[in-house]
C-alpha atoms as one frame of an Amber mdcrd trajectory, in Angstrom:
protein
  24.265-175.078 167.510  25.686-176.197 170.622  26.010-173.652 173.391  29.077
-173.102 175.415  29.432-174.066 178.982  28.823-171.266 181.425  31.720-170.063
 183.744  30.819-170.346 187.270  32.047-168.682 190.458  33.381-171.970 191.713
  37.220-171.711 192.765  37.811-174.668 190.408  36.699-172.805 187.604  39.067
-171.792 184.828  41.379-168.826 185.920  40.182-165.306 185.384  41.798-163.877
 182.125  42.441-160.438 183.858  44.966-162.129 186.587  46.057-165.026 184.760
  45.440-166.674 188.335  42.450-168.326 190.138  40.276-165.349 190.855  36.804
-166.778 189.502  33.987-164.940 187.436  30.838-165.602 185.817  29.273-164.512
 182.478  27.018-162.181 184.077  29.815-160.124 186.348  32.630-160.420 183.888
  31.179-156.953 182.372  31.174-155.124 185.506  34.293-156.728 186.590  36.034
-155.275 183.762  34.533-151.988 184.335  35.761-152.045 187.766  39.326-153.115
 186.273  39.348-150.077 184.223  38.551-147.744 186.922  41.034-149.017 189.342
  38.820-150.949 191.617  39.716-153.617 193.911  36.751-156.148 193.943  36.623
-160.060 194.509  34.029-162.465 195.092  33.155-163.488 198.641  34.290-167.201
 198.783  37.378-166.248 196.249  40.968-166.854 197.879  41.619-163.573 199.743
  45.687-164.071 198.985  44.878-163.987 195.370  42.764-161.123 195.568  45.182
-159.070 197.602  47.777-160.155 194.776  45.726-158.748 192.493  45.408-155.703
 194.619  49.352-155.233 194.625  49.948-155.971 191.301  47.404-154.278 189.164
  45.025-152.133 191.164  46.730-149.245 193.126  43.512-147.228 194.406  41.213
-148.339 197.277  37.902-147.608 196.091  34.211-147.454 197.671  31.583-150.195
 197.491  29.585-147.215 196.569  31.522-146.449 193.579  31.115-150.142 192.268
  27.321-149.851 192.589  27.605-146.552 190.872  28.785-148.185 187.500  25.747
-150.011 187.130  24.192-146.723 186.606  26.357-146.287 183.489  24.378-149.001
 181.428  21.166-146.742 182.110  22.678-144.785 179.208  22.223-147.900 177.121
  19.033-148.707 178.827  20.754-152.263 180.107  20.446-153.990 183.088  23.569
-155.203 184.975  23.356-157.942 187.619  25.865-159.899 189.653  23.797-162.926
 190.422  26.312-165.329 192.078  28.532-163.703 194.853  28.564-160.578 196.862
  31.454-158.117 195.755  33.565-156.935 198.379  36.155-153.943 198.615  39.377
-154.919 200.210  41.665-153.312 203.163  39.032-150.720 204.321  35.786-149.008
 203.493  35.708-145.871 201.844  33.213-143.356 202.645  30.944-141.416 200.324
  32.666-138.171 201.619  35.939-139.325 200.757  35.072-139.928 196.922  32.145
-137.316 196.441  29.395-138.370 193.784  30.695-136.264 190.822  34.287-137.869
 191.218  32.793-141.462 191.160  30.460-140.474 188.349  33.467-138.960 186.375
  35.365-142.254 186.917  32.841-144.556 185.864  31.663-142.492 182.778  35.667
-142.516 181.688  35.600-146.259 182.430  32.461-146.981 180.113  34.102-144.606
 177.313  37.375-146.805 177.704  35.128-150.027 177.075  33.993-148.375 173.630
  37.540-147.007 172.779  36.345-143.487 173.232  38.439-142.008 176.333  39.009
-138.883 174.608  36.016-136.676 176.163  36.719-134.456 178.840  34.701-134.452
 182.013  32.386-131.897 180.843  31.673-133.433 177.672  31.169-136.796 179.487
  28.537-135.387 181.894  26.655-133.592 178.780  26.493-136.923 177.054  25.255
-138.660 180.113  22.431-136.211 180.265  21.674-136.513 176.623  21.525-140.003
 176.635  19.378-140.307 179.717  16.823-137.674 178.379  16.783-138.357 174.617
  18.278-141.701 173.633  16.889-143.983 176.427  13.190-142.904 175.541  13.631
-143.521 171.950  15.346-146.939 172.574  12.128-148.101 174.778   9.737-146.526
 172.366  11.176-148.675 169.433  11.777-151.735 171.268   8.245-151.736 172.485
   7.035-151.043 168.799   8.861-153.712 167.072  11.046-156.129 169.345   8.669
-157.739 171.965   8.777-161.008 169.628  12.198-162.787 169.135  13.078-164.465
 165.973  12.858-161.618 163.520   9.875-162.962 161.624   8.276-159.312 161.715
   9.342-155.730 160.920  12.503-156.292 158.901  14.864-153.367 158.595  14.549
-151.309 154.915  18.445-151.325 154.918  18.943-154.362 152.815  22.311-155.808
 151.238  22.955-156.331 147.513  25.965-158.895 146.806  25.963-158.201 143.091
  29.287-157.152 141.664  27.561-155.818 138.426  27.944-152.105 138.420  26.687
-151.832 134.724  23.752-149.656 134.550  20.586-151.419 133.170  18.935-148.423
 131.481  15.226-148.111 131.310  13.676-146.538 128.473  15.301-143.020 128.473
  12.250-140.709 127.611  13.114-136.872 128.111  10.131-134.649 129.250   8.457
-132.959 126.685   8.965-129.171 127.601   6.525-126.375 126.737   7.452-123.961
 124.308   8.625-120.521 125.298   8.346-119.087 121.880   7.781-115.177 121.592
   9.983-114.755 124.631  11.909-111.269 124.287  15.026-110.042 125.664  14.363
-107.476 128.429  16.300-104.429 128.603  16.636-104.459 132.338  19.555-106.824
 133.698  17.708-107.228 136.695  14.529-108.566 134.740  16.727-111.084 132.913
  18.086-112.398 136.383  14.718-113.081 137.438  13.671-114.865 134.460  12.633
-118.730 134.464  15.186-121.461 133.024  12.813-122.146 130.039  12.548-118.224
 129.201  16.440-118.265 129.559  16.851-121.049 127.390  14.667-119.457 124.804
  16.835-116.671 124.641  19.973-118.609 124.436  18.316-120.803 121.560  17.071
-117.675 119.452  20.615-116.171 119.797  19.039-113.198 121.737  21.929-113.443
 124.164  24.879-115.283 124.654  25.726-117.666 127.502  28.987-115.317 128.111
  26.536-112.358 128.818  24.574-114.214 131.171  27.277-115.325 133.279  28.436
-111.522 133.365  24.962-110.803 134.833  24.558-113.305 137.195  28.209-112.863
 138.440  27.160-109.277 138.800  24.116-109.988 140.833  25.679-112.536 143.221
  28.903-109.947 143.927  26.229-107.106 144.604  24.123-109.006 147.117  26.376
-111.032 148.752  27.766-108.841 151.377  24.092-108.779 152.826  22.936-112.469
 152.056  26.347-114.274 152.666  25.528-116.774 150.281  28.651-117.491 148.092
  31.729-119.266 149.377  33.632-119.546 146.126  33.083-117.730 142.733  33.986
-119.948 139.775  34.328-117.282 137.548  37.291-118.630 135.345  35.660-121.931
 135.004  32.269-120.172 134.235  33.448-118.161 131.110  35.348-121.303 129.881
  32.206-123.046 129.848  29.979-120.514 128.808  32.298-120.042 125.586  31.986
-123.865 125.040  28.285-123.307 125.091  28.361-120.417 122.759  30.728-122.175
 120.316  28.477-125.175 120.167  25.405-123.278 119.457  27.203-121.407 116.733
  28.131-124.993 115.125  24.525-125.887 115.190  24.579-128.121 118.252  21.967
-127.070 120.947  21.966-129.540 124.264  18.360-128.422 125.293  16.821-125.799
 127.987  19.965-125.640 130.171  22.504-124.948 127.458  24.707-122.099 128.437
  22.329-121.300 131.730  24.085-120.497 134.821  23.663-121.981 138.044  25.449
-122.702 141.400  26.059-125.658 143.557  26.025-126.240 147.352  29.477-126.710
 148.544  29.206-130.081 149.872  29.724-130.926 145.944  33.067-131.499 144.761
  34.260-129.550 141.530  37.978-130.327 140.607  40.133-127.226 141.087  38.025
-125.706 143.343  37.638-125.714 147.335  34.932-127.880 148.556  34.630-126.380
 152.299  31.635-128.326 153.433  31.160-124.791 155.305  33.350-125.962 158.083
  36.455-124.477 159.551  37.925-127.941 159.519  37.815-128.321 155.932  37.718
-124.472 154.768  40.967-125.365 152.430  40.038-128.560 151.128  40.305-129.526
 147.632  38.716-132.650 146.094  39.839-134.053 143.020  36.462-135.453 142.315
  33.863-134.510 139.590  30.592-135.158 141.691  27.996-137.127 139.599  25.514
-134.157 139.482  28.106-131.737 138.494  28.639-133.981 135.761  25.371-134.583
 134.690  24.642-130.629 134.666  27.961-130.000 132.496  26.754-132.564 130.011
  23.454-130.702 129.853  25.585-127.380 128.970  25.110-125.622 132.364  27.354
-123.258 133.416  28.791-123.532 137.041  29.210-119.794 138.614  29.562-120.331
 142.310  30.053-122.875 145.126  27.274-121.810 147.442  27.003-121.703 151.302
  26.256-124.700 153.000  25.949-124.786 156.888  28.806-126.191 158.568  29.055
-129.576 157.634  25.825-129.619 156.210  23.818-128.427 159.278  21.645-125.305
 159.508  22.698-122.044 158.121  25.738-121.065 160.171  29.293-121.738 158.521
  32.874-120.558 158.894  32.123-117.025 157.102  28.953-116.217 158.806  25.474
-116.925 158.561  23.195-116.610 155.449  20.072-114.409 155.245  16.642-114.753
 154.134  16.442-112.321 151.063  12.801-111.325 152.018  13.728-110.336 155.468
  17.470-109.500 156.031  17.303-109.462 159.847  16.253-113.212 159.547  18.742
-116.231 158.573  17.653-118.745 155.863  17.944-121.854 158.160  18.612-125.216
 156.838  22.259-126.216 155.475  21.093-125.525 151.895  21.226-121.755 153.078
  23.312-120.420 149.803  21.286-122.377 147.288  17.775-121.320 149.045  18.901
-117.502 148.905  20.712-117.518 145.395  18.296-120.570 143.403  20.470-123.336
 142.612  21.240-127.217 143.539  20.941-128.247 147.180  20.601-131.165 149.147
  18.283-132.576 152.181  18.889-135.133 154.785  16.295-133.597 157.282  14.714
-130.219 156.029  17.734-128.870 154.460  15.821-128.219 151.374  12.532-127.591
 152.599  13.067-125.290 155.303  15.303-122.688 153.622  12.991-123.030 150.611
   9.902-121.994 152.557  11.592-119.188 154.245  13.145-117.544 151.177  10.272
-117.787 148.972  11.178-119.871 146.408  10.312-123.180 144.542  12.129-126.265
 145.533  11.760-130.256 144.783  12.712-132.761 147.342  12.905-135.755 144.914
  12.410-139.400 145.665  15.276-141.001 147.543  17.728-142.490 144.844  16.565
-140.639 142.093  19.720-138.484 141.851  23.265-139.972 142.363  25.442-138.585
 145.042  29.115-139.772 144.254  31.536-136.622 145.361  29.022-135.249 147.640
  29.584-135.079 151.128  27.515-137.735 153.200  25.611-137.467 156.385  23.335
-140.397 155.795  23.676-142.875 152.891  20.014-143.967 153.435  18.643-140.402
 153.774  20.681-138.051 151.760  19.009-136.547 148.719  19.972-133.947 145.838
  17.495-131.690 144.120  16.712-128.046 142.418  15.746-124.889 144.084  14.307
-122.799 141.198  12.051-120.012 140.709   9.336-122.131 139.298   7.897-125.860
 139.181   8.569-126.024 135.753  12.389-125.310 136.127  12.531-127.839 138.715
  11.146-130.424 136.349  13.883-129.560 133.739  16.445-129.803 136.483  15.244
-133.202 137.487  15.098-134.455 134.127  18.855-133.623 133.575  20.230-135.033
 136.879  18.189-138.046 137.653  19.544-141.543 136.587  21.492-144.365 138.178
  25.015-143.117 139.220  27.212-146.349 139.131  29.356-145.403 142.215  25.971
-144.651 144.374  24.525-148.108 145.641  21.380-146.445 146.431  20.959-144.586
 143.083  18.206-146.247 140.590  16.969-145.609 137.246  13.405-144.373 137.686
  11.242-143.913 134.642   9.610-140.914 135.779   6.314-139.888 133.609   6.545
-136.328 132.052   5.015-133.940 134.464   4.341-131.709 131.303   1.914-134.422
 130.105  -0.144-135.071 133.371  -3.930-134.579 133.298  -4.343-133.259 136.591
  -8.343-133.442 136.194  -7.879-137.421 136.781  -6.254-136.899 140.025  -7.292
-137.153 143.646  -5.553-134.900 146.158  -5.700-134.771 149.551  -5.410-131.611
 152.042  -4.699-131.894 155.612  -5.647-129.909 158.229  -2.465-127.544 158.131
  -2.881-127.101 154.297  -2.869-123.562 152.957  -6.754-123.653 151.503  -5.741
-121.145 148.718  -3.632-123.962 146.994  -6.768-126.197 147.520  -9.205-123.942
 146.095  -7.038-122.875 143.019  -6.422-126.543 142.407 -10.143-127.129 142.857
 -11.090-124.590 140.249  -8.572-126.466 137.588 -10.523-129.345 138.112  -8.500
-131.472 140.558 -10.657-133.967 142.804  -9.857-132.354 146.273 -10.735-134.358
 149.475 -10.049-133.880 153.369  -7.044-136.260 154.038  -5.032-137.394 157.048
  -1.970-139.446 156.743  -2.230-142.288 159.430   0.673-144.356 161.458   1.109
-145.947 164.493   4.762-144.930 164.942   5.350-142.669 167.868   9.253-142.180
 167.515   9.196-140.789 164.003  11.421-137.919 164.959  13.646-140.037 167.252
  14.313-142.632 164.645  15.357-140.015 162.080  18.004-138.629 164.855  19.220
-141.913 165.595  19.753-142.809 161.746  21.299-139.563 160.838  23.327-138.811
 163.772  24.909-142.358 163.684  25.710-142.281 160.201  27.173-138.938 160.350
  29.493-139.850 163.175  30.591-143.092 161.389  31.710-140.430 158.308  33.358
-137.903 161.033  34.764-140.543 163.505  38.139-139.245 163.238  37.010-135.323
 163.349  35.464-135.982 166.838  38.367-138.126 168.027  40.819-135.342 166.961
  39.116-132.619 168.851  38.207-130.944 165.607  34.693-130.686 167.235  35.990
-127.960 169.297  36.692-125.659 166.265  32.926-126.162 165.244  31.140-122.964
 164.229  27.922-123.863 166.467  28.545-126.011 169.697  24.886-126.771 170.134
  24.750-128.572 166.823  26.762-131.426 165.288  29.148-131.502 168.404  26.422
-132.222 170.829  24.297-134.542 168.685  27.387-136.709 167.527  28.533-137.143
 171.002  25.233-138.551 172.190  25.413-140.639 168.894  28.679-142.249 170.393
  26.476-144.187 172.829  24.007-145.271 170.649  24.204-149.395 170.580  24.299
-151.313 167.153  21.239-153.200 168.703  19.227-150.027 169.022  20.143-148.607
 165.735  18.834-151.551 164.289  15.618-151.407 165.969  15.018-148.092 164.673
  15.642-149.105 161.155  12.922-152.024 161.856  10.523-149.238 163.226  11.420
-147.157 160.256  10.518-150.254 158.043   7.281-150.396 159.998   6.663-146.703
 159.472   7.153-147.034 155.469   4.675-149.816 155.374   2.047-147.878 157.189
   2.497-144.585 155.511   1.987-146.776 152.042  -1.291-148.368 153.253  -2.775
-144.751 154.367  -1.572-142.875 151.314  -4.684-143.447 149.311  -4.695-140.290
 147.488  -2.343-139.381 144.353  -0.805-136.346 146.311  -1.492-134.293 149.309
  -1.409-130.610 150.164   0.149-129.981 153.341   2.676-127.863 155.740   6.206
-128.410 154.690   7.918-127.169 157.835   6.160-129.193 160.276   8.855-130.949
 161.880   6.882-134.556 162.179   6.183-134.464 158.413   9.675-133.526 157.542
  11.032-136.652 159.493   8.473-138.800 158.248   9.070-137.738 154.657  12.681
-138.231 154.830  12.487-141.562 156.384   9.945-142.974 153.836  11.543-141.358
 150.918   8.234-139.190 149.680   8.924-136.431 147.086   7.838-132.831 148.190
   7.461-129.890 146.247   7.608-126.704 148.121   5.898-123.575 146.327   5.599
-120.078 147.494   1.845-119.115 147.897   1.915-115.351 149.455   3.583-112.921
 151.879   2.530-111.287 155.094   4.063-108.314 156.896   6.734-109.283 159.299
   6.384-109.434 163.146   7.381-106.052 164.804   8.451-104.167 161.601  11.057
-101.047 162.314   8.832 -98.439 160.484   5.183 -98.655 158.927   6.613 -98.182
 155.679   8.967-101.546 156.045   8.675-103.761 152.988  10.285-106.787 154.418
   7.971-109.811 154.409   7.456-113.231 155.870   6.795-115.676 153.027   3.468
-118.089 153.135   4.077-121.621 151.804   2.757-125.014 150.770   4.148-128.746
 150.217   2.647-130.761 147.681   3.603-134.396 148.885   3.501-137.292 146.448
   4.316-140.863 146.579   7.667-142.370 145.861   8.717-142.606 142.074   5.552
-140.195 141.420   7.601-136.862 141.391   5.790-135.860 138.263   2.592-135.603
 139.966   3.878-133.116 142.732   5.407-131.272 139.875   2.408-131.201 137.556
   0.309-129.796 140.382   2.868-127.184 141.124   3.004-126.142 137.650  -1.077
-125.899 137.686  -0.904-123.841 140.666   1.810-121.431 139.440   0.066-120.981
 135.936  -2.783-118.850 137.469  -0.817-117.226 140.657   2.303-115.137 140.817
   3.949-115.576 144.170   6.673-117.298 142.421   7.384-114.270 140.589   7.828
-111.786 143.353  11.013-110.340 143.880  12.689-109.925 147.406  12.999-106.237
 148.635  16.787-106.123 149.390  17.000-102.686 147.328  13.898-101.225 148.338
  13.570-101.854 152.232  11.289 -98.831 152.544  11.925 -95.279 154.211  13.985
 -95.016 157.364  14.647 -99.084 157.176  17.972-100.344 156.778  19.918-103.596
 157.050  20.519-104.214 160.664  24.115-105.763 161.551  23.769-107.586 163.963
  20.121-108.103 163.703  17.994-106.691 166.313  15.790-109.544 166.538  16.621
-112.571 168.817  17.468-116.000 167.375  15.343-118.355 169.060  17.446-121.500
 170.023  17.712-124.170 167.769  15.050-127.135 168.330  16.687-130.348 169.290
  15.563-132.927 166.970  14.131-135.839 169.346
């Protein structure tokens, strides 16, 4: 392909488009000149016609700037880690020289920043926000740019390190079905209905399913019990956004009627559950936890809701998500940890973790709250569960999964919600093997240095080959890659929200507002370089993952970022409890949970589930109940909490 001729600063060159006169330009100085024009600067090349330049000044550029200000504009490109040069002519100011004392540094910097953001059609930030963006880009974005370029962009041609984000031009939306083999659930025969409703509320899905199947209890009665439990504790936990009571009793009646007619849909038939409030359900608000969207109704049936409804499950509540799926702060408050009500539950799946239900993860929103709240949760292989009708942060990171009492319950839920969603291009039909049929004695399972050794010992005693293991890779910018991917994708989905100033209403100003403003200056090139670095990470993790699964810390931020970028499934399991730090009394019964993560390779979720079930078959941490009703003598629910909440760790 022929290259176009390069414009020069020769006076005979084509006229400058900005002046429609004879002011010359070069390709390399044009961006800087344009930026100066936006800032109201009067500049000209030293050998240009002075009369033309004065004409430009009088017609277009009313202010008289400092040459120092022009030079300062070059600093803007440091935000993008780009070099700017003016190779052919010296830039000079007209009329007079303006000293630095006449244009203070902050004024010059503010004008430069405003001009920079006009170039990208984003001149809606005030001066304070522009300064914050500049600081954040310098301290966080630029080091990530450089690390990724060094890793994958030192060779031209694109022959190495391809991006894992691929394009599929097919118009075929028909789902190619794999052989649909349902899991073979273990029998829960012999289960008897407890007298105490509290005991019923803490039964597993398989146990409740047996009670329904044998008609020891109706779905309508279960709905009453669970709504009573939610309303009893919600004033403390702040876990429910909306009770779907009318819908719940309607669906419960349908489930009971089907059973009376001889139709049993499986272990979820008539079982109550909740959904994180980023999942759309017609007729009810889908608030996304945000003041900006708290009155939003979406006339959409989310794919995951359809799947659960088809399995006979009964929706009783929309549960809290952190505002716009970020952390545990929402427009109605902040969700608490049922094991220690002075703590908050962390993670955007705060309500589901505090209540058990279905949640989602982009970067730690299942693993963190599940670990803190002492329940079992499965972050499944990316793409295994459809996401139509669910608020999106990042198409290449978002995942939906269950929060349950047991690993077996997680397997039941996965079996119900997995499958290809025709409207979610990332979802797939994955032929998961039956986790209830895995022979764990044939598995080799690694354990990292930060693993809970109790899990290692228990699995070893059950015949699993346990070996020391570390996952090795050379990519050092894992956390930065995840942040670039998540934040830029999120900003694309909430561009209008930022442009119209709704970020000022956001419940926690150090969260999405800061991150999305910084995302505004991530260039397309650097976003793609981050994806190329992600591809390198995926290939290195695949090569290093030489075991069937491994046991490791589930809240280590590096592992959270790596696992989400690669798409690894992980099962979070509670393994024990310890006394809280600085208890209010010696008899305080509040606890801090101890937990572990069981990581498997993509599409091998059944391995993690099988190992989790094996561990829970001989331990009881997952059956313990939080002490909300029995805090101990002289202990009470502190409101507001006495403990200082540490500042949120910025994800870099």
